[in-house]
Tab-separated table of C-alpha atoms and ligand atoms in Angstrom:
chain	number	residue	atom	x	y	z
A	21	PHE	CA	-16.842	-178.710	-102.547
A	22	THR	CA	-16.123	-175.925	-104.974
A	23	ILE	CA	-13.962	-172.909	-104.376
A	24	ASN	CA	-14.413	-170.966	-107.572
A	25	SER	CA	-18.050	-171.483	-108.335
A	26	PHE	CA	-20.129	-168.339	-108.038
A	27	ALA	CA	-23.861	-168.588	-108.253
A	28	ILE	CA	-25.190	-165.745	-110.380
A	29	ASN	CA	-28.826	-164.875	-109.851
A	30	PRO	CA	-29.990	-163.062	-112.987
A	31	LEU	CA	-32.453	-161.015	-110.914
A	32	SER	CA	-29.884	-159.736	-108.411
A	33	PRO	CA	-26.444	-159.135	-109.905
A	34	PRO	CA	-23.433	-159.832	-107.703
A	35	THR	CA	-22.208	-156.992	-105.504
A	36	SER	CA	-18.636	-158.290	-105.350
A	37	PRO	CA	-16.610	-159.871	-108.133
A	38	PRO	CA	-16.419	-163.637	-108.211
A	39	THR	CA	-13.371	-165.277	-106.754
A	40	THR	CA	-11.021	-165.911	-109.647
A	41	PRO	CA	-8.310	-168.556	-109.703
A	42	THR	CA	-5.682	-165.825	-109.323
A	43	THR	CA	-6.955	-164.943	-105.862
A	44	LEU	CA	-6.029	-168.467	-104.805
A	45	PHE	CA	-2.494	-167.964	-106.016
A	46	GLY	CA	-1.033	-167.607	-102.551
A	47	THR	CA	0.988	-170.761	-102.036
A	48	GLY	CA	4.290	-169.026	-102.546
A	49	ASN	CA	6.086	-171.509	-104.756
A	50	THR	CA	6.073	-169.493	-107.978
A	51	PHE	CA	7.951	-166.313	-108.915
A	52	GLY	CA	7.811	-164.180	-112.061
A	53	ARG	CA	5.131	-163.215	-114.561
A	54	THR	CA	6.371	-163.927	-118.074
A	55	PHE	CA	9.485	-165.900	-117.221
A	56	ARG	CA	7.963	-167.891	-114.381
A	57	ILE	CA	9.662	-170.336	-112.050
A	58	THR	CA	8.067	-172.828	-109.667
A	59	THR	CA	10.308	-174.697	-107.245
A	60	TYR	CA	9.402	-177.897	-105.458
A	61	GLY	CA	10.822	-180.499	-103.092
A	62	GLU	CA	11.947	-180.939	-99.507
A	63	SER	CA	15.486	-181.219	-98.139
A	64	HIS	CA	15.045	-184.867	-97.100
A	65	GLY	CA	12.456	-185.940	-99.702
A	66	GLY	CA	13.146	-187.588	-103.040
A	67	GLY	CA	14.606	-184.494	-104.632
A	68	VAL	CA	14.297	-180.786	-105.317
A	69	GLY	CA	13.844	-178.894	-108.539
A	70	VAL	CA	12.155	-176.295	-110.655
A	71	ILE	CA	9.770	-175.855	-113.535
A	72	VAL	CA	10.692	-172.891	-115.708
A	73	ASP	CA	7.759	-171.740	-117.798
A	74	GLY	CA	7.941	-168.970	-120.382
A	75	ALA	CA	11.533	-169.363	-121.558
A	76	PRO	CA	11.860	-168.218	-125.176
A	77	PRO	CA	12.174	-171.018	-127.757
A	78	ARG	CA	15.310	-171.848	-129.766
A	79	VAL	CA	17.827	-170.989	-127.024
A	80	PRO	CA	20.741	-173.454	-127.028
A	81	LEU	CA	21.019	-174.839	-123.499
A	82	THR	CA	23.206	-177.620	-122.121
A	83	ARG	CA	23.000	-179.557	-118.891
A	84	ASP	CA	26.600	-178.486	-118.176
A	85	GLU	CA	25.666	-174.799	-118.214
A	86	VAL	CA	23.133	-175.464	-115.454
A	87	GLN	CA	25.448	-177.821	-113.558
A	88	LYS	CA	28.240	-175.231	-113.504
A	89	GLU	CA	26.029	-172.887	-111.480
A	90	LEU	CA	24.804	-175.686	-109.193
A	91	ASP	CA	28.408	-176.642	-108.430
A	92	ARG	CA	28.964	-173.159	-107.020
A	93	ARG	CA	25.955	-173.606	-104.721
A	94	ARG	CA	26.299	-177.233	-103.651
A	95	PRO	CA	26.982	-178.235	-100.036
A	96	GLY	CA	30.274	-179.841	-99.051
A	97	GLN	CA	32.374	-177.608	-101.314
A	98	SER	CA	34.756	-176.389	-98.589
A	99	ARG	CA	35.436	-176.532	-94.868
A	100	ILE	CA	33.374	-173.360	-94.291
A	101	THR	CA	30.152	-174.788	-95.780
A	102	THR	CA	27.837	-177.560	-94.556
A	103	PRO	CA	29.581	-180.943	-94.861
A	104	ARG	CA	26.450	-182.620	-96.274
A	105	ASN	CA	27.954	-184.263	-99.324
A	106	GLU	CA	25.714	-183.830	-102.354
A	107	ALA	CA	26.882	-183.812	-105.976
A	108	ASP	CA	23.634	-181.996	-106.862
A	109	SER	CA	23.697	-183.568	-110.281
A	110	VAL	CA	20.901	-182.086	-112.394
A	111	GLU	CA	18.612	-183.895	-114.844
A	112	ILE	CA	16.718	-181.841	-117.416
A	113	LEU	CA	13.448	-183.711	-117.855
A	114	SER	CA	11.605	-181.546	-120.361
A	115	GLY	CA	11.590	-178.463	-122.534
A	116	LEU	CA	14.629	-179.246	-124.718
A	117	SER	CA	14.772	-180.508	-128.294
A	118	PRO	CA	17.061	-183.473	-129.088
A	119	SER	CA	19.577	-180.973	-130.456
A	120	GLY	CA	19.538	-179.013	-127.181
A	121	LEU	CA	17.339	-176.038	-128.066
A	122	THR	CA	14.662	-174.776	-125.694
A	123	LEU	CA	11.230	-175.676	-127.061
A	124	GLY	CA	9.367	-172.776	-125.467
A	125	THR	CA	7.582	-175.344	-123.305
A	126	PRO	CA	8.120	-175.889	-119.543
A	127	ILE	CA	11.700	-176.803	-118.646
A	128	SER	CA	11.682	-179.192	-115.700
A	129	MET	CA	14.935	-179.735	-113.825
A	130	ILE	CA	15.445	-182.087	-110.892
A	131	VAL	CA	18.235	-182.895	-108.443
A	132	ARG	CA	17.758	-186.072	-106.418
A	133	ASN	CA	18.671	-185.956	-102.716
A	134	LYS	CA	21.366	-188.520	-101.954
A	135	ASP	CA	23.074	-187.717	-98.656
A	136	GLN	CA	20.227	-186.829	-96.320
A	137	ARG	CA	20.673	-188.133	-92.788
A	138	SER	CA	17.219	-187.977	-91.347
A	139	GLY	CA	18.479	-189.567	-88.116
A	140	ASP	CA	20.000	-186.156	-87.290
A	141	TYR	CA	16.431	-184.899	-86.809
A	142	LEU	CA	14.089	-187.794	-86.145
A	143	GLY	CA	13.720	-189.587	-82.823
A	144	ASN	CA	15.702	-186.945	-80.942
A	145	ASP	CA	15.283	-183.475	-79.387
A	146	LEU	CA	15.059	-181.777	-82.819
A	147	SER	CA	11.804	-183.608	-83.584
A	148	LEU	CA	10.209	-182.336	-80.353
A	149	ALA	CA	11.471	-178.754	-80.006
A	150	TYR	CA	11.656	-175.826	-82.394
A	151	ARG	CA	15.089	-174.507	-83.384
A	152	PRO	CA	15.235	-170.849	-82.268
A	153	SER	CA	14.913	-168.441	-85.237
A	154	HIS	CA	14.516	-171.316	-87.726
A	155	ALA	CA	11.304	-171.783	-89.727
A	156	ASP	CA	10.341	-174.805	-87.552
A	157	ALA	CA	7.869	-172.955	-85.313
A	158	THR	CA	6.248	-170.777	-87.963
A	159	TYR	CA	5.803	-173.632	-90.472
A	160	ASP	CA	4.028	-175.568	-87.715
A	161	ALA	CA	1.898	-172.536	-86.826
A	162	LYS	CA	0.918	-172.168	-90.485
A	163	TYR	CA	0.395	-175.758	-91.651
A	164	GLY	CA	-0.085	-177.744	-88.413
A	165	VAL	CA	2.421	-180.246	-89.794
A	166	ARG	CA	6.038	-179.927	-90.909
A	167	ALA	CA	8.832	-181.857	-92.591
A	168	VAL	CA	10.896	-182.231	-89.427
A	169	ALA	CA	13.928	-183.783	-91.123
A	170	GLY	CA	16.144	-181.135	-92.671
A	171	GLY	CA	13.626	-178.328	-92.460
A	172	GLY	CA	11.711	-179.360	-95.622
A	173	ARG	CA	10.970	-176.401	-97.916
A	174	SER	CA	12.676	-173.938	-95.576
A	175	SER	CA	16.025	-175.652	-96.192
A	176	ALA	CA	18.665	-174.011	-98.370
A	177	ARG	CA	18.238	-177.037	-100.640
A	178	GLU	CA	15.157	-175.382	-102.066
A	179	THR	CA	17.468	-172.834	-103.717
A	180	ILE	CA	18.736	-175.509	-106.127
A	181	GLY	CA	15.670	-174.810	-108.291
A	182	ARG	CA	16.325	-171.069	-108.230
A	183	VAL	CA	19.988	-171.461	-109.193
A	184	ALA	CA	19.084	-173.849	-112.036
A	185	ALA	CA	16.438	-171.403	-113.324
A	186	GLY	CA	18.963	-168.588	-112.875
A	187	ALA	CA	21.406	-170.413	-115.148
A	188	VAL	CA	18.768	-170.439	-117.913
A	189	ALA	CA	17.949	-166.757	-117.336
A	190	LYS	CA	21.636	-165.787	-117.328
A	191	LYS	CA	22.162	-167.542	-120.638
A	192	ILE	CA	19.230	-165.765	-122.296
A	193	LEU	CA	20.237	-162.362	-120.915
A	194	HIS	CA	23.788	-162.842	-122.102
A	195	MET	CA	22.561	-163.751	-125.573
A	196	TYR	CA	20.257	-160.714	-125.624
A	197	SER	CA	22.784	-157.993	-124.888
A	198	GLY	CA	25.812	-159.395	-123.089
A	199	VAL	CA	24.217	-158.945	-119.669
A	200	GLU	CA	26.544	-160.162	-116.941
A	201	ILE	CA	25.249	-160.875	-113.453
A	202	LEU	CA	27.869	-161.351	-110.792
A	203	ALA	CA	27.796	-161.379	-107.008
A	204	TYR	CA	30.367	-161.621	-104.226
A	205	VAL	CA	30.537	-161.688	-100.462
A	206	SER	CA	31.055	-158.064	-99.479
A	207	ALA	CA	30.867	-158.544	-95.706
A	208	VAL	CA	31.103	-161.194	-93.031
A	209	GLN	CA	30.041	-159.592	-89.763
A	210	ASP	CA	32.155	-156.405	-89.464
A	211	ILE	CA	34.788	-157.497	-92.026
A	212	SER	CA	33.871	-155.805	-95.287
A	213	ALA	CA	35.322	-155.412	-98.764
A	214	SER	CA	34.725	-151.792	-99.667
A	215	ALA	CA	37.231	-151.367	-102.503
A	216	VAL	CA	35.684	-153.720	-105.088
A	217	ASP	CA	34.845	-151.930	-108.370
A	218	PRO	CA	31.315	-153.021	-109.431
A	219	ASP	CA	32.282	-152.700	-113.100
A	220	ALA	CA	35.567	-154.556	-112.971
A	221	PHE	CA	35.597	-157.652	-110.748
A	222	THR	CA	35.338	-161.067	-112.410
A	223	MET	CA	33.779	-164.412	-111.544
A	224	ALA	CA	37.248	-165.956	-111.566
A	225	GLU	CA	38.316	-163.509	-108.837
A	226	VAL	CA	35.167	-164.220	-106.815
A	227	ASP	CA	35.600	-167.985	-107.067
A	228	SER	CA	39.336	-167.910	-106.410
A	229	ASN	CA	38.794	-168.330	-102.666
A	230	ILE	CA	36.329	-170.349	-100.580
A	231	VAL	CA	34.473	-167.367	-99.147
A	232	ARG	CA	33.853	-165.792	-102.595
A	233	CYS	CA	35.245	-162.310	-101.969
A	234	PRO	CA	37.310	-160.850	-104.846
A	235	ASP	CA	39.475	-158.824	-102.430
A	236	GLN	CA	41.970	-161.518	-101.451
A	237	GLU	CA	43.224	-159.821	-98.275
A	238	VAL	CA	39.721	-159.261	-96.961
A	239	ALA	CA	38.768	-162.802	-98.009
A	240	GLU	CA	41.469	-164.241	-95.766
A	241	LYS	CA	40.148	-162.324	-92.773
A	242	MET	CA	36.591	-163.476	-93.528
A	243	ILE	CA	37.690	-167.118	-93.744
A	244	GLU	CA	39.574	-166.798	-90.456
A	245	ARG	CA	36.456	-165.395	-88.783
A	246	ILE	CA	34.206	-168.164	-90.121
A	247	ASP	CA	36.746	-170.806	-89.045
A	248	GLU	CA	36.866	-169.385	-85.526
A	249	ILE	CA	33.103	-169.310	-85.202
A	250	ARG	CA	32.686	-172.780	-86.728
A	251	LYS	CA	34.946	-174.323	-84.097
A	252	THR	CA	32.714	-172.949	-81.339
A	253	GLY	CA	29.544	-174.423	-82.888
A	254	ASN	CA	28.234	-170.947	-83.622
A	255	SER	CA	27.445	-169.030	-86.824
A	256	VAL	CA	27.817	-165.587	-88.467
A	257	GLY	CA	26.036	-163.574	-91.148
A	258	GLY	CA	27.036	-161.004	-93.741
A	259	VAL	CA	26.252	-159.263	-97.010
A	260	VAL	CA	26.225	-160.320	-100.677
A	261	THR	CA	26.614	-157.545	-103.263
A	262	CYS	CA	25.300	-158.311	-106.742
A	263	VAL	CA	25.820	-156.344	-109.947
A	264	ALA	CA	24.062	-156.651	-113.288
A	265	ARG	CA	26.137	-155.133	-116.112
A	266	ASN	CA	24.940	-154.188	-119.608
A	267	VAL	CA	21.278	-154.123	-118.615
A	268	ARG	CA	19.426	-151.841	-121.013
A	269	SER	CA	17.240	-148.958	-119.836
A	270	GLY	CA	13.462	-149.223	-119.587
A	271	LEU	CA	13.038	-152.387	-117.491
A	272	GLY	CA	10.571	-152.375	-114.596
A	273	SER	CA	6.889	-151.454	-114.468
A	274	PRO	CA	5.606	-148.651	-112.306
A	275	VAL	CA	4.024	-148.530	-109.865
A	276	PHE	CA	3.795	-151.781	-107.926
A	277	ASP	CA	6.147	-153.767	-110.138
A	278	LYS	CA	9.123	-151.435	-109.991
A	279	LEU	CA	12.342	-153.216	-110.871
A	280	GLU	CA	13.740	-152.602	-107.390
A	281	ALA	CA	10.539	-153.883	-105.763
A	282	ASP	CA	10.722	-157.080	-107.807
A	283	LEU	CA	14.431	-157.475	-107.074
A	284	ALA	CA	13.747	-156.961	-103.374
A	285	LYS	CA	11.086	-159.663	-103.387
A	286	ALA	CA	13.329	-162.007	-105.363
A	287	CYS	CA	16.259	-161.580	-102.989
A	288	MET	CA	14.310	-161.337	-99.753
A	289	SER	CA	12.644	-164.654	-100.551
A	290	LEU	CA	16.006	-166.434	-100.209
A	291	PRO	CA	16.474	-168.408	-96.994
A	292	ALA	CA	18.082	-166.338	-94.173
A	293	ALA	CA	17.784	-163.013	-96.101
A	294	LYS	CA	16.984	-160.155	-93.736
A	295	GLY	CA	17.788	-156.946	-95.610
A	296	PHE	CA	17.972	-155.450	-99.110
A	297	GLU	CA	19.445	-152.265	-100.558
A	298	VAL	CA	19.696	-150.733	-104.043
A	299	GLY	CA	22.570	-148.375	-104.883
A	300	SER	CA	23.375	-146.107	-101.945
A	301	GLY	CA	20.663	-147.855	-99.905
A	302	PHE	CA	20.465	-146.923	-96.239
A	303	SER	CA	23.774	-145.003	-96.374
A	304	GLY	CA	22.190	-142.587	-98.880
A	305	THR	CA	20.152	-141.124	-96.037
A	306	MET	CA	23.350	-139.494	-94.739
A	307	LEU	CA	23.623	-137.329	-97.879
A	308	THR	CA	21.652	-134.305	-99.069
A	309	GLY	CA	19.830	-134.308	-102.384
A	310	LYS	CA	22.585	-132.188	-103.924
A	311	GLU	CA	25.174	-134.742	-102.809
A	312	HIS	CA	23.094	-137.789	-103.623
A	313	ASN	CA	21.676	-137.014	-107.075
A	314	ASP	CA	23.333	-138.748	-110.006
A	315	GLU	CA	23.966	-135.864	-112.413
A	316	PHE	CA	23.402	-136.609	-116.096
A	317	TYR	CA	25.883	-135.895	-118.893
A	318	ILE	CA	26.299	-136.830	-122.536
A	319	ASP	CA	28.892	-139.543	-122.982
A	320	PRO	CA	31.394	-138.104	-125.512
A	321	ALA	CA	32.192	-141.611	-126.728
A	322	THR	CA	28.617	-142.635	-127.567
A	323	GLY	CA	26.359	-139.564	-127.414
A	324	ALA	CA	24.075	-141.403	-124.973
A	325	ALA	CA	22.761	-139.868	-121.739
A	326	ARG	CA	24.644	-141.283	-118.760
A	327	THR	CA	24.979	-140.542	-115.064
A	328	LYS	CA	28.263	-139.291	-113.590
A	329	THR	CA	27.779	-141.333	-110.417
A	330	ASN	CA	25.606	-144.379	-109.719
A	331	ARG	CA	24.031	-143.862	-106.304
A	332	SER	CA	20.725	-144.919	-107.870
A	333	GLY	CA	22.207	-148.396	-108.397
A	334	GLY	CA	21.075	-148.399	-112.033
A	335	ILE	CA	17.380	-147.872	-111.235
A	336	GLN	CA	15.421	-144.605	-111.211
A	337	GLY	CA	11.651	-144.380	-110.804
A	338	GLY	CA	11.626	-148.160	-110.555
A	339	ILE	CA	12.985	-148.436	-114.123
A	340	SER	CA	16.506	-149.406	-115.197
A	341	ASN	CA	18.535	-146.471	-116.511
A	342	GLY	CA	21.225	-148.408	-118.373
A	343	GLU	CA	23.891	-148.054	-115.695
A	344	THR	CA	25.173	-151.050	-113.744
A	345	ILE	CA	22.521	-152.369	-111.361
A	346	VAL	CA	23.905	-152.773	-107.843
A	347	VAL	CA	22.006	-154.445	-105.008
A	348	LYS	CA	22.971	-155.764	-101.599
A	349	VAL	CA	21.327	-158.565	-99.653
A	350	CYS	CA	22.092	-159.217	-96.008
A	351	PHE	CA	21.866	-162.711	-94.546
A	352	LYS	CA	21.511	-163.424	-90.843
A	353	PRO	CA	23.746	-165.881	-88.969
A	354	THR	CA	22.581	-169.473	-89.686
A	355	SER	CA	19.933	-170.335	-87.112
A	356	THR	CA	20.886	-173.991	-86.493
A	357	ILE	CA	23.905	-173.878	-84.174
A	358	GLY	CA	25.717	-176.459	-82.100
A	359	GLN	CA	25.214	-174.560	-78.838
A	360	SER	CA	22.404	-174.884	-76.363
A	361	GLN	CA	19.635	-172.260	-76.441
A	362	ALA	CA	16.252	-171.800	-74.794
A	363	THR	CA	13.223	-172.853	-76.819
A	364	VAL	CA	9.880	-174.657	-76.495
A	365	THR	CA	8.444	-177.992	-77.541
A	366	ARG	CA	5.532	-178.455	-79.886
A	367	ASP	CA	3.275	-179.253	-76.924
A	368	GLY	CA	4.207	-176.144	-74.996
A	369	LYS	CA	7.085	-176.985	-72.607
A	370	GLU	CA	10.208	-174.895	-72.116
A	371	VAL	CA	13.476	-176.703	-72.884
A	372	ASP	CA	17.096	-176.114	-73.845
A	373	LEU	CA	18.032	-177.341	-77.335
A	374	ARG	CA	21.376	-177.866	-79.043
A	375	GLY	CA	21.328	-178.160	-82.857
A	376	LYS	CA	22.530	-181.394	-84.440
A	377	GLY	CA	23.492	-182.349	-87.966
A	378	ARG	CA	25.543	-180.643	-90.660
A	379	HIS	CA	25.096	-176.924	-91.141
A	380	ASP	CA	26.774	-173.882	-92.666
A	381	PRO	CA	28.612	-171.752	-90.080
A	382	CYS	CA	27.969	-168.895	-92.543
A	383	VAL	CA	25.584	-169.080	-95.520
A	384	LEU	CA	27.292	-166.291	-97.448
A	385	PRO	CA	29.682	-168.191	-99.784
A	386	ARG	CA	26.821	-170.361	-101.076
A	387	ALA	CA	24.392	-167.432	-101.202
A	388	VAL	CA	26.418	-165.846	-104.036
A	389	PRO	CA	24.998	-168.033	-106.867
A	390	MET	CA	21.544	-167.889	-105.239
A	391	VAL	CA	21.442	-164.079	-105.394
A	392	GLU	CA	22.815	-164.091	-108.951
A	393	GLY	CA	20.102	-166.567	-109.969
A	394	MET	CA	17.250	-164.561	-108.484
A	395	VAL	CA	18.542	-161.280	-109.950
A	396	ALA	CA	18.825	-162.948	-113.381
A	397	VAL	CA	15.284	-164.359	-113.233
A	398	THR	CA	13.893	-160.949	-112.214
A	399	ILE	CA	15.707	-158.975	-114.891
A	400	LEU	CA	14.779	-161.422	-117.648
A	401	ASP	CA	11.138	-161.319	-116.561
A	402	ALA	CA	11.210	-157.498	-116.697
A	403	LEU	CA	12.904	-157.567	-120.116
A	404	MET	CA	10.276	-159.908	-121.553
A	405	GLN	CA	7.493	-157.685	-120.232
A	406	GLN	CA	9.123	-154.588	-121.705
A	407	ARG	CA	9.323	-156.244	-125.114
A	408	ALA	CA	5.723	-157.480	-124.821
A	409	GLN	CA	4.144	-154.181	-123.810
A	410	CYS	CA	6.220	-151.219	-124.927
A	411	GLU	CA	7.930	-152.666	-127.985
A	412	LEU	CA	5.167	-154.898	-129.294
A	413	LEU	CA	4.922	-152.902	-132.496
A	414	GLY	CA	8.598	-153.221	-133.237
A	415	GLU	CA	10.073	-149.986	-131.903
A	416	GLU	CA	12.834	-151.812	-130.108
A	417	GLU	CA	15.134	-149.577	-128.082
A	418	GLY	CA	17.746	-148.199	-130.447
A	419	GLY	CA	16.161	-149.942	-133.407
A	420	GLU	CA	14.279	-148.651	-136.413
A	421	GLY	CA	11.364	-146.409	-135.436
A	422	ASP	CA	12.559	-145.916	-131.844
A	423	PRO	CA	10.646	-142.799	-130.711
A	424	ARG	CA	13.322	-141.798	-128.145
A	425	PRO	CA	15.515	-138.987	-129.559
A	426	ASN	CA	18.448	-139.761	-127.286
A	427	PRO	CA	19.354	-143.174	-125.888
A	428	LEU	CA	19.895	-143.647	-122.154
A	429	GLY	CA	22.603	-145.727	-120.567
A	430	LYS	CA	26.068	-147.121	-120.737
A	431	GLY	CA	25.635	-149.648	-123.529
A	432	ARG	CA	23.854	-147.223	-125.882
A	433	ARG	CA	25.059	-145.157	-128.833
A	434	ARG	CA	23.270	-142.216	-130.443
A	435	GLU	CA	22.727	-142.835	-134.124
A	436	GLY	CA	24.864	-140.434	-136.222
A	437	PHE	CA	26.589	-138.877	-133.171
A	438	ASP	CA	29.716	-137.028	-134.334
A	439	GLY	CA	31.537	-136.869	-130.983
A	440	LYS	CA	30.617	-133.205	-130.381
A	441	VAL	CA	28.695	-132.634	-127.148
A	442	GLU	CA	26.529	-129.566	-127.516
A	443	ARG	CA	25.877	-127.299	-124.542
A	444	VAL	CA	22.890	-124.926	-124.310
A	445	GLU	CA	21.481	-122.722	-121.541
A	446	LEU	CA	17.973	-123.369	-120.278
A	447	LYS	CA	16.006	-120.168	-119.565
A	448	GLU	CA	15.964	-120.600	-115.796
A	449	GLY	CA	18.747	-123.114	-115.353
A	450	LYS	CA	21.116	-121.026	-113.255
A	451	LYS	CA	18.483	-119.053	-111.301
A	452	ALA	CA	16.741	-121.643	-109.179
A	453	VAL	CA	18.089	-121.907	-105.634
A	454	GLY	CA	15.740	-123.585	-103.189
A	455	LEU	CA	12.659	-125.509	-104.106
A	456	ASN	CA	10.019	-122.984	-103.250
A	457	VAL	CA	10.728	-120.203	-105.726
A	458	ASP	CA	7.721	-118.218	-104.440
A	459	GLU	CA	9.547	-117.530	-101.171
A	460	GLU	CA	12.228	-115.449	-102.854
B	13	EPS	C1	21.970	-179.470	-97.751
B	13	EPS	C2	21.915	-178.162	-97.919
B	13	EPS	O1	21.840	-177.275	-96.907
B	13	EPS	C3	21.223	-177.638	-95.713
B	13	EPS	C4	20.448	-176.478	-95.180
B	13	EPS	C5	19.881	-176.767	-93.856
B	13	EPS	C6	18.822	-175.911	-93.372
B	13	EPS	O2	18.316	-176.126	-92.262
B	13	EPS	O3	18.440	-174.955	-94.080
B	13	EPS	C7	20.343	-177.809	-93.078
B	13	EPS	C8	21.345	-178.719	-93.537
B	13	EPS	O4	20.698	-179.826	-94.109
B	13	EPS	P1	20.917	-181.253	-93.503
B	13	EPS	O5	20.584	-181.145	-92.052
B	13	EPS	O6	20.001	-182.136	-94.254
B	13	EPS	O7	22.356	-181.597	-93.743
B	13	EPS	C9	22.187	-178.103	-94.637
B	13	EPS	O8	23.140	-179.031	-95.062
B	13	EPS	C10	21.917	-177.560	-99.255
B	13	EPS	O9	21.763	-176.340	-99.336
B	13	EPS	O10	22.070	-178.287	-100.220
């Protein structure tokens, strides 16, 4: 039994290319190209974790830095999250020197499951019938077998590996250029926080309440709503907004690997994610081009090219432009609820099923570190590719030999800029009204 062997007859050359190992790469457990993460483990198995491959060597990394992020994600942290009580204590098994520097070799991190209660799933209705809108039915359709207890790989526990990898990526990005990746809950159902400044809110503000919304008044209303819904055995969804500050320009590879396409895949692969937006997103369709375009100007403080507004969400043409990256991810209401709903059994009978066990009435507060982690992994991967391809010969952005005459983006400064912004007239600058000049 061989999958990759390809018999080559020297007299009749092959008409199609041989199957390469990469064409088999469809199992879905790995994300990233240069900074690559592979998660593993089921919700009720021995443990869950991640292998991070491609991290640069000589980065100081402590277990506590990873644990800090996992503590923000762990279950049982408040009355509005699942009561499953896990400390989610991480062990770093490989990839670190005795003095705590990354070795450049795979970093393996594991969290052992401690508080699984498989009796919530096994030997009762949940083992026979599919939870409506959960991954139960589709996993069975795909594999013909599933980890009934706890939902296996489809459980939010899988995100432990992503958050741990995200902690490593965040650290490296911060060391590189002070990149700061922060998310918050911007909506729970129709209750939304619209006055949060993407450049100003802090992690301390986000984490100062159990729903993780930096607008305290709105946070209270969100918590009230989740409490109400929790008491009825039901669930609600909402939106996480994530910003990445101090990201340099030039990240993202046209055409299929645009930064926003990679970010969308990263975020949409989180459990319960159902929608993704960059910058103005869907609301941008209400504006005209004249209203929507982010006009450029020269920043009088730095001489760099900047945009006056940021409807692009920091990405133009699939490439970062040096402004703050802003994305939104929407999460559906948790599918496992304590109310009875119509469904079917594995052997094709119609039944009513009521969810059992311990579940989040709203996944949003715990989704915050998950989104941050995935955004960090994606941006670091794009940064490493940029350095590998476009700056291989040393022309680092803003460094010696940089071929770009004027730097782009908020964190940049034009060499020798004297604070005087020059203004010139282009030949046809004022004339053009309407796109089709021939019609005039
Ligand atoms: C435990 C976590 O979330 C779990 C996600 C989840 C699901 O169906 O996705 C079901 C629950 O698991 P269990 O039934 O084993 O208690 C949640 O508690 C976690 O994220 O760490």
